CSV table of C-alpha atoms and ligand atoms in Angstrom, one decimal:
chain,number,residue,atom,x,y,z
A,18,MET,CA,-14.9,20.4,-42.8
A,19,GLY,CA,-12.0,18.1,-43.4
A,20,GLY,CA,-11.9,14.9,-45.6
A,21,VAL,CA,-14.0,15.9,-48.6
A,22,SER,CA,-12.8,18.2,-51.4
A,23,ARG,CA,-14.7,19.8,-54.2
A,24,SER,CA,-14.3,19.6,-57.9
A,25,PRO,CA,-14.3,22.6,-60.4
A,26,ILE,CA,-17.7,23.7,-61.8
A,27,GLN,CA,-19.5,20.8,-63.5
A,28,ILE,CA,-22.4,21.0,-65.9
A,29,VAL,CA,-24.7,18.2,-65.4
A,30,PRO,CA,-27.6,17.5,-67.8
A,31,SER,CA,-31.0,16.1,-66.7
A,32,VAL,CA,-32.2,13.7,-69.4
A,33,LEU,CA,-35.9,14.5,-68.7
A,34,PRO,CA,-36.3,16.7,-71.8
A,35,ALA,CA,-34.4,14.1,-74.0
A,36,ASP,CA,-36.0,11.9,-76.7
A,37,PHE,CA,-36.8,8.8,-74.6
A,38,SER,CA,-37.1,6.7,-77.8
A,39,ARG,CA,-33.4,7.1,-78.4
A,40,LEU,CA,-31.8,7.7,-75.0
A,41,GLY,CA,-28.5,6.1,-75.9
A,42,GLU,CA,-27.9,8.4,-78.9
A,43,GLU,CA,-28.9,11.3,-76.6
A,44,CYS,CA,-26.3,10.3,-74.1
A,45,ALA,CA,-23.7,10.3,-76.8
A,46,ALA,CA,-24.8,13.7,-77.9
A,47,LEU,CA,-24.6,15.0,-74.5
A,48,GLU,CA,-21.0,13.7,-74.1
A,49,ALA,CA,-20.1,15.2,-77.4
A,50,ALA,CA,-21.5,18.5,-76.3
A,51,GLY,CA,-19.0,18.5,-73.3
A,52,VAL,CA,-21.1,17.8,-70.3
A,53,ASP,CA,-19.2,16.4,-67.3
A,54,ARG,CA,-21.6,13.7,-66.1
A,55,ILE,CA,-25.3,12.7,-66.7
A,56,GLN,CA,-28.1,12.8,-64.1
A,57,TRP,CA,-30.8,10.3,-64.4
A,58,ASP,CA,-34.1,11.6,-62.8
A,59,VAL,CA,-35.6,8.5,-61.4
A,60,MET,CA,-39.2,9.0,-60.4
A,61,ASP,CA,-41.6,6.3,-59.0
A,62,GLY,CA,-45.0,8.1,-59.1
A,63,VAL,CA,-45.1,8.0,-55.2
A,64,PHE,CA,-42.4,10.2,-53.9
A,65,VAL,CA,-43.0,12.5,-56.8
A,66,PRO,CA,-46.2,12.7,-59.0
A,67,ASN,CA,-44.3,11.6,-62.1
A,68,LEU,CA,-42.9,8.2,-63.4
A,69,THR,CA,-39.7,7.8,-65.5
A,70,PHE,CA,-37.3,4.8,-65.7
A,71,GLY,CA,-35.6,2.0,-63.9
A,72,PRO,CA,-32.1,0.6,-63.7
A,73,ASP,CA,-32.5,-1.5,-66.9
A,74,VAL,CA,-33.0,1.6,-69.1
A,75,VAL,CA,-30.1,3.4,-67.6
A,76,GLY,CA,-27.9,0.3,-67.9
A,77,ALA,CA,-28.8,0.0,-71.6
A,78,CYS,CA,-27.4,3.5,-72.1
A,79,ARG,CA,-24.1,2.9,-70.2
A,80,ARG,CA,-22.3,1.7,-73.4
A,81,TRP,CA,-23.2,4.8,-75.3
A,82,CYS,CA,-20.9,7.2,-73.5
A,83,SER,CA,-18.2,7.3,-70.8
A,84,VAL,CA,-19.1,10.3,-68.7
A,85,PRO,CA,-20.1,9.4,-65.1
A,86,PHE,CA,-23.7,8.5,-64.4
A,87,GLU,CA,-25.6,9.6,-61.2
A,88,ALA,CA,-29.1,8.4,-60.2
A,89,HIS,CA,-31.2,11.0,-58.6
A,90,LEU,CA,-33.6,8.7,-56.7
A,91,MET,CA,-36.9,10.6,-56.3
A,92,VAL,CA,-38.5,7.3,-55.0
A,93,ALA,CA,-40.1,6.1,-51.9
A,94,GLY,CA,-37.9,3.3,-50.3
A,95,PRO,CA,-34.7,3.8,-52.3
A,96,ASP,CA,-33.0,1.0,-50.3
A,97,LEU,CA,-34.9,-1.6,-52.5
A,98,LEU,CA,-32.9,-1.1,-55.6
A,99,LEU,CA,-29.6,0.3,-54.6
A,100,SER,CA,-27.4,-2.5,-56.0
A,101,GLN,CA,-29.3,-2.5,-59.3
A,102,TRP,CA,-28.4,1.1,-59.8
A,103,VAL,CA,-24.8,0.3,-59.2
A,104,ASP,CA,-24.9,-2.6,-61.6
A,105,ALA,CA,-26.5,-0.2,-64.1
A,106,GLY,CA,-23.3,1.8,-64.1
A,107,CYS,CA,-24.2,4.7,-61.8
A,108,GLU,CA,-21.1,5.7,-59.8
A,109,LEU,CA,-23.1,8.1,-57.6
A,110,LEU,CA,-26.5,7.4,-56.0
A,111,ILE,CA,-28.5,10.4,-54.7
A,112,VAL,CA,-31.1,9.6,-52.0
A,113,HIS,CA,-33.7,12.1,-50.8
A,114,ALA,CA,-33.4,12.8,-47.1
A,115,GLU,CA,-37.2,12.8,-46.9
A,116,SER,CA,-37.5,9.3,-48.5
A,117,VAL,CA,-35.9,7.1,-45.8
A,118,VAL,CA,-36.1,6.5,-42.1
A,119,HIS,CA,-32.6,5.5,-41.5
A,120,LEU,CA,-30.5,7.9,-43.7
A,121,HIS,CA,-27.2,7.2,-42.0
A,122,ARG,CA,-27.7,3.4,-42.8
A,123,THR,CA,-28.7,4.1,-46.4
A,124,LEU,CA,-25.7,6.3,-47.2
A,125,ALA,CA,-23.4,3.8,-45.6
A,126,ARG,CA,-25.0,1.1,-47.6
A,127,VAL,CA,-24.4,3.0,-50.9
A,128,ARG,CA,-20.6,3.2,-50.1
A,129,GLU,CA,-20.5,-0.5,-49.1
A,130,LEU,CA,-21.8,-1.3,-52.6
A,131,GLY,CA,-18.9,0.7,-54.1
A,132,ALA,CA,-20.7,3.7,-55.2
A,133,ARG,CA,-20.4,7.4,-54.0
A,134,ALA,CA,-23.3,8.6,-51.8
A,135,GLY,CA,-25.3,11.8,-52.2
A,136,VAL,CA,-28.2,13.2,-50.3
A,137,ALA,CA,-30.9,15.5,-51.8
A,138,LEU,CA,-32.9,18.1,-50.0
A,139,ASN,CA,-36.4,19.2,-51.1
A,140,PRO,CA,-37.0,23.0,-50.9
A,141,SER,CA,-38.7,22.8,-47.6
A,142,THR,CA,-36.1,20.5,-45.9
A,143,PRO,CA,-33.4,22.5,-43.9
A,144,VAL,CA,-29.7,21.8,-43.9
A,145,ALA,CA,-30.1,20.7,-40.3
A,146,ALA,CA,-31.6,17.5,-41.7
A,147,VAL,CA,-28.3,16.2,-42.9
A,148,THR,CA,-25.6,17.9,-40.8
A,149,SER,CA,-25.1,14.8,-38.8
A,150,VAL,CA,-24.5,12.6,-41.9
A,151,LEU,CA,-22.2,14.9,-43.9
A,152,ASP,CA,-19.3,12.7,-43.2
A,153,LEU,CA,-21.0,10.0,-45.2
A,154,CYS,CA,-21.8,12.3,-48.2
A,155,ASP,CA,-19.7,12.7,-51.4
A,156,MET,CA,-22.1,15.4,-52.4
A,157,VAL,CA,-25.3,17.2,-51.3
A,158,LEU,CA,-28.1,18.2,-53.7
A,159,VAL,CA,-30.1,21.3,-53.0
A,160,MET,CA,-33.3,21.2,-55.0
A,161,THR,CA,-34.2,24.6,-56.5
A,162,VAL,CA,-37.6,23.3,-57.6
A,163,ASN,CA,-40.1,21.0,-56.0
A,164,PRO,CA,-39.0,17.7,-57.6
A,165,GLY,CA,-41.2,15.9,-60.2
A,166,PHE,CA,-41.1,17.9,-63.4
A,167,GLY,CA,-38.7,19.9,-65.7
A,168,GLY,CA,-39.3,23.4,-66.9
A,169,GLN,CA,-40.3,24.8,-63.5
A,170,ALA,CA,-39.2,28.2,-62.2
A,171,TYR,CA,-36.0,28.4,-60.1
A,172,ILE,CA,-36.6,29.1,-56.3
A,173,SER,CA,-34.0,31.8,-55.6
A,174,THR,CA,-34.9,31.6,-51.8
A,175,MET,CA,-32.8,28.5,-51.8
A,176,GLU,CA,-29.5,30.5,-52.3
A,177,PRO,CA,-29.2,31.2,-48.4
A,178,LYS,CA,-29.6,27.4,-47.9
A,179,ILE,CA,-26.8,26.8,-50.4
A,180,ARG,CA,-24.6,29.4,-48.6
A,181,GLU,CA,-25.3,27.8,-45.1
A,182,LEU,CA,-24.4,24.3,-46.5
A,183,ARG,CA,-21.2,25.8,-48.1
A,184,SER,CA,-20.2,27.1,-44.7
A,185,LEU,CA,-20.4,23.7,-43.2
A,186,TYR,CA,-19.4,21.4,-46.0
A,187,ASP,CA,-16.3,21.5,-48.3
A,188,GLY,CA,-17.6,18.8,-50.8
A,189,ASP,CA,-19.5,19.0,-54.0
A,190,ILE,CA,-22.9,20.9,-53.8
A,191,GLU,CA,-25.3,20.3,-56.7
A,192,VAL,CA,-28.4,22.3,-57.5
A,193,ASP,CA,-31.2,21.1,-59.6
A,194,GLY,CA,-34.2,22.8,-61.1
A,195,GLY,CA,-34.7,26.0,-63.1
A,196,ILE,CA,-31.0,26.4,-63.8
A,197,GLY,CA,-30.4,28.5,-66.9
A,198,PRO,CA,-28.6,31.6,-68.3
A,199,SER,CA,-30.4,33.9,-65.9
A,200,THR,CA,-30.2,31.8,-62.7
A,201,ILE,CA,-26.9,29.8,-62.8
A,202,ALA,CA,-24.8,32.7,-61.5
A,203,GLY,CA,-26.8,33.1,-58.3
A,204,ALA,CA,-26.5,29.4,-57.5
A,205,ALA,CA,-22.7,29.3,-58.3
A,206,ALA,CA,-22.0,32.5,-56.3
A,207,ALA,CA,-23.9,30.9,-53.3
A,208,GLY,CA,-21.5,27.9,-53.4
A,209,ALA,CA,-22.8,25.3,-55.8
A,210,ASN,CA,-20.2,23.8,-58.0
A,211,TRP,CA,-22.3,21.1,-59.8
A,212,LEU,CA,-25.2,22.6,-61.8
A,213,VAL,CA,-27.9,20.4,-63.3
A,214,ALA,CA,-29.8,21.7,-66.2
A,215,GLY,CA,-32.6,20.2,-68.4
A,216,SER,CA,-34.8,22.5,-70.4
A,217,ALA,CA,-32.1,25.2,-70.6
A,218,LEU,CA,-29.8,22.7,-72.4
A,219,TYR,CA,-32.3,21.4,-74.8
A,220,ARG,CA,-34.1,24.6,-75.6
A,221,ASP,CA,-31.0,26.6,-76.6
A,222,PRO,CA,-31.5,27.6,-80.3
A,223,ASP,CA,-27.7,27.3,-80.9
A,224,GLY,CA,-27.7,23.8,-79.7
A,225,LEU,CA,-26.3,21.6,-76.8
A,226,GLU,CA,-22.6,22.4,-77.2
A,227,HIS,CA,-23.3,26.2,-77.0
A,228,ALA,CA,-25.7,25.8,-74.1
A,229,VAL,CA,-23.0,23.9,-72.1
A,230,LYS,CA,-20.3,26.3,-73.0
A,231,ASP,CA,-22.5,29.3,-72.1
A,232,LEU,CA,-23.8,27.8,-68.7
A,233,ARG,CA,-20.2,26.8,-67.8
A,234,ALA,CA,-18.8,30.3,-68.5
A,235,ARG,CA,-21.6,32.0,-66.5
A,236,ALA,CA,-21.0,29.6,-63.5
A,237,GLU,CA,-17.2,30.0,-63.5
A,238,ALA,CA,-17.5,33.8,-63.7
A,239,ALA,CA,-19.8,33.8,-60.7
A,240,ALA,CA,-18.1,31.1,-58.6
B,12,DX5,C1,-37.0,17.7,-61.3
B,12,DX5,C2,-35.6,17.1,-61.8
B,12,DX5,C3,-34.7,18.0,-62.5
B,12,DX5,C4,-35.4,18.6,-63.8
B,12,DX5,C5,-34.5,19.8,-64.2
B,12,DX5,O1,-37.5,17.0,-60.4
B,12,DX5,O2,-35.0,16.7,-60.7
B,12,DX5,O3,-33.5,17.4,-62.9
B,12,DX5,O4,-35.5,17.7,-64.8
B,12,DX5,O5,-35.1,20.4,-65.4
B,12,DX5,P1,-35.1,22.0,-65.6
B,12,DX5,O6,-33.7,22.3,-65.7
B,12,DX5,O7,-35.9,22.1,-66.8
B,12,DX5,O8,-35.7,22.6,-64.4
């Protein structure tokens, strides 16, 4: 498990629930609320049954904040636009293991382009699908919902998969989907240190800053 190291708990917003008509201001508000990075949910209507935004939209938001951007590529054929995501200011590109034929080549290409490489696993995909490429991964994302929409229920049966991955991999493990006040502790206790949240951040009646602080405290207490 040498080579990679993990960072402390990070709270990562998904911008899916944000106001798309003013995404730049929304990024600035997230940074002001204390998030550690921002995840862009890139959907192509093919790999998942939903459609969001391309590199130009993300690039236009880069100047509004300085927190790191990661592109969660829920697309068929992510190899096509890898350099455009790097040019848009994403320091980490997350490719789904199910979306490419040559995962080893794609992860290596992401690093060649100067970005960090991550791999995502759909709920039905076992850890075994990526054990032979963990040396090329700067992080691994375990989906805790079936990708495509926000506001879905957390799949707690993913926690044994997070524990299995944590036993094999010392790097950053991210979880995404249904993360909120009642679910974040389970994911953090299983070994995840990057926690993506969408609706739980935007629906907190006490606002974004309270939501970030609350989720961080719960995760840190459980980790
Ligand atoms: C789903 C996305 C998630 C989603 C999270 O495919 O990858 O990032 O937006 O939203 P919540 O936290 O509402 O489940």
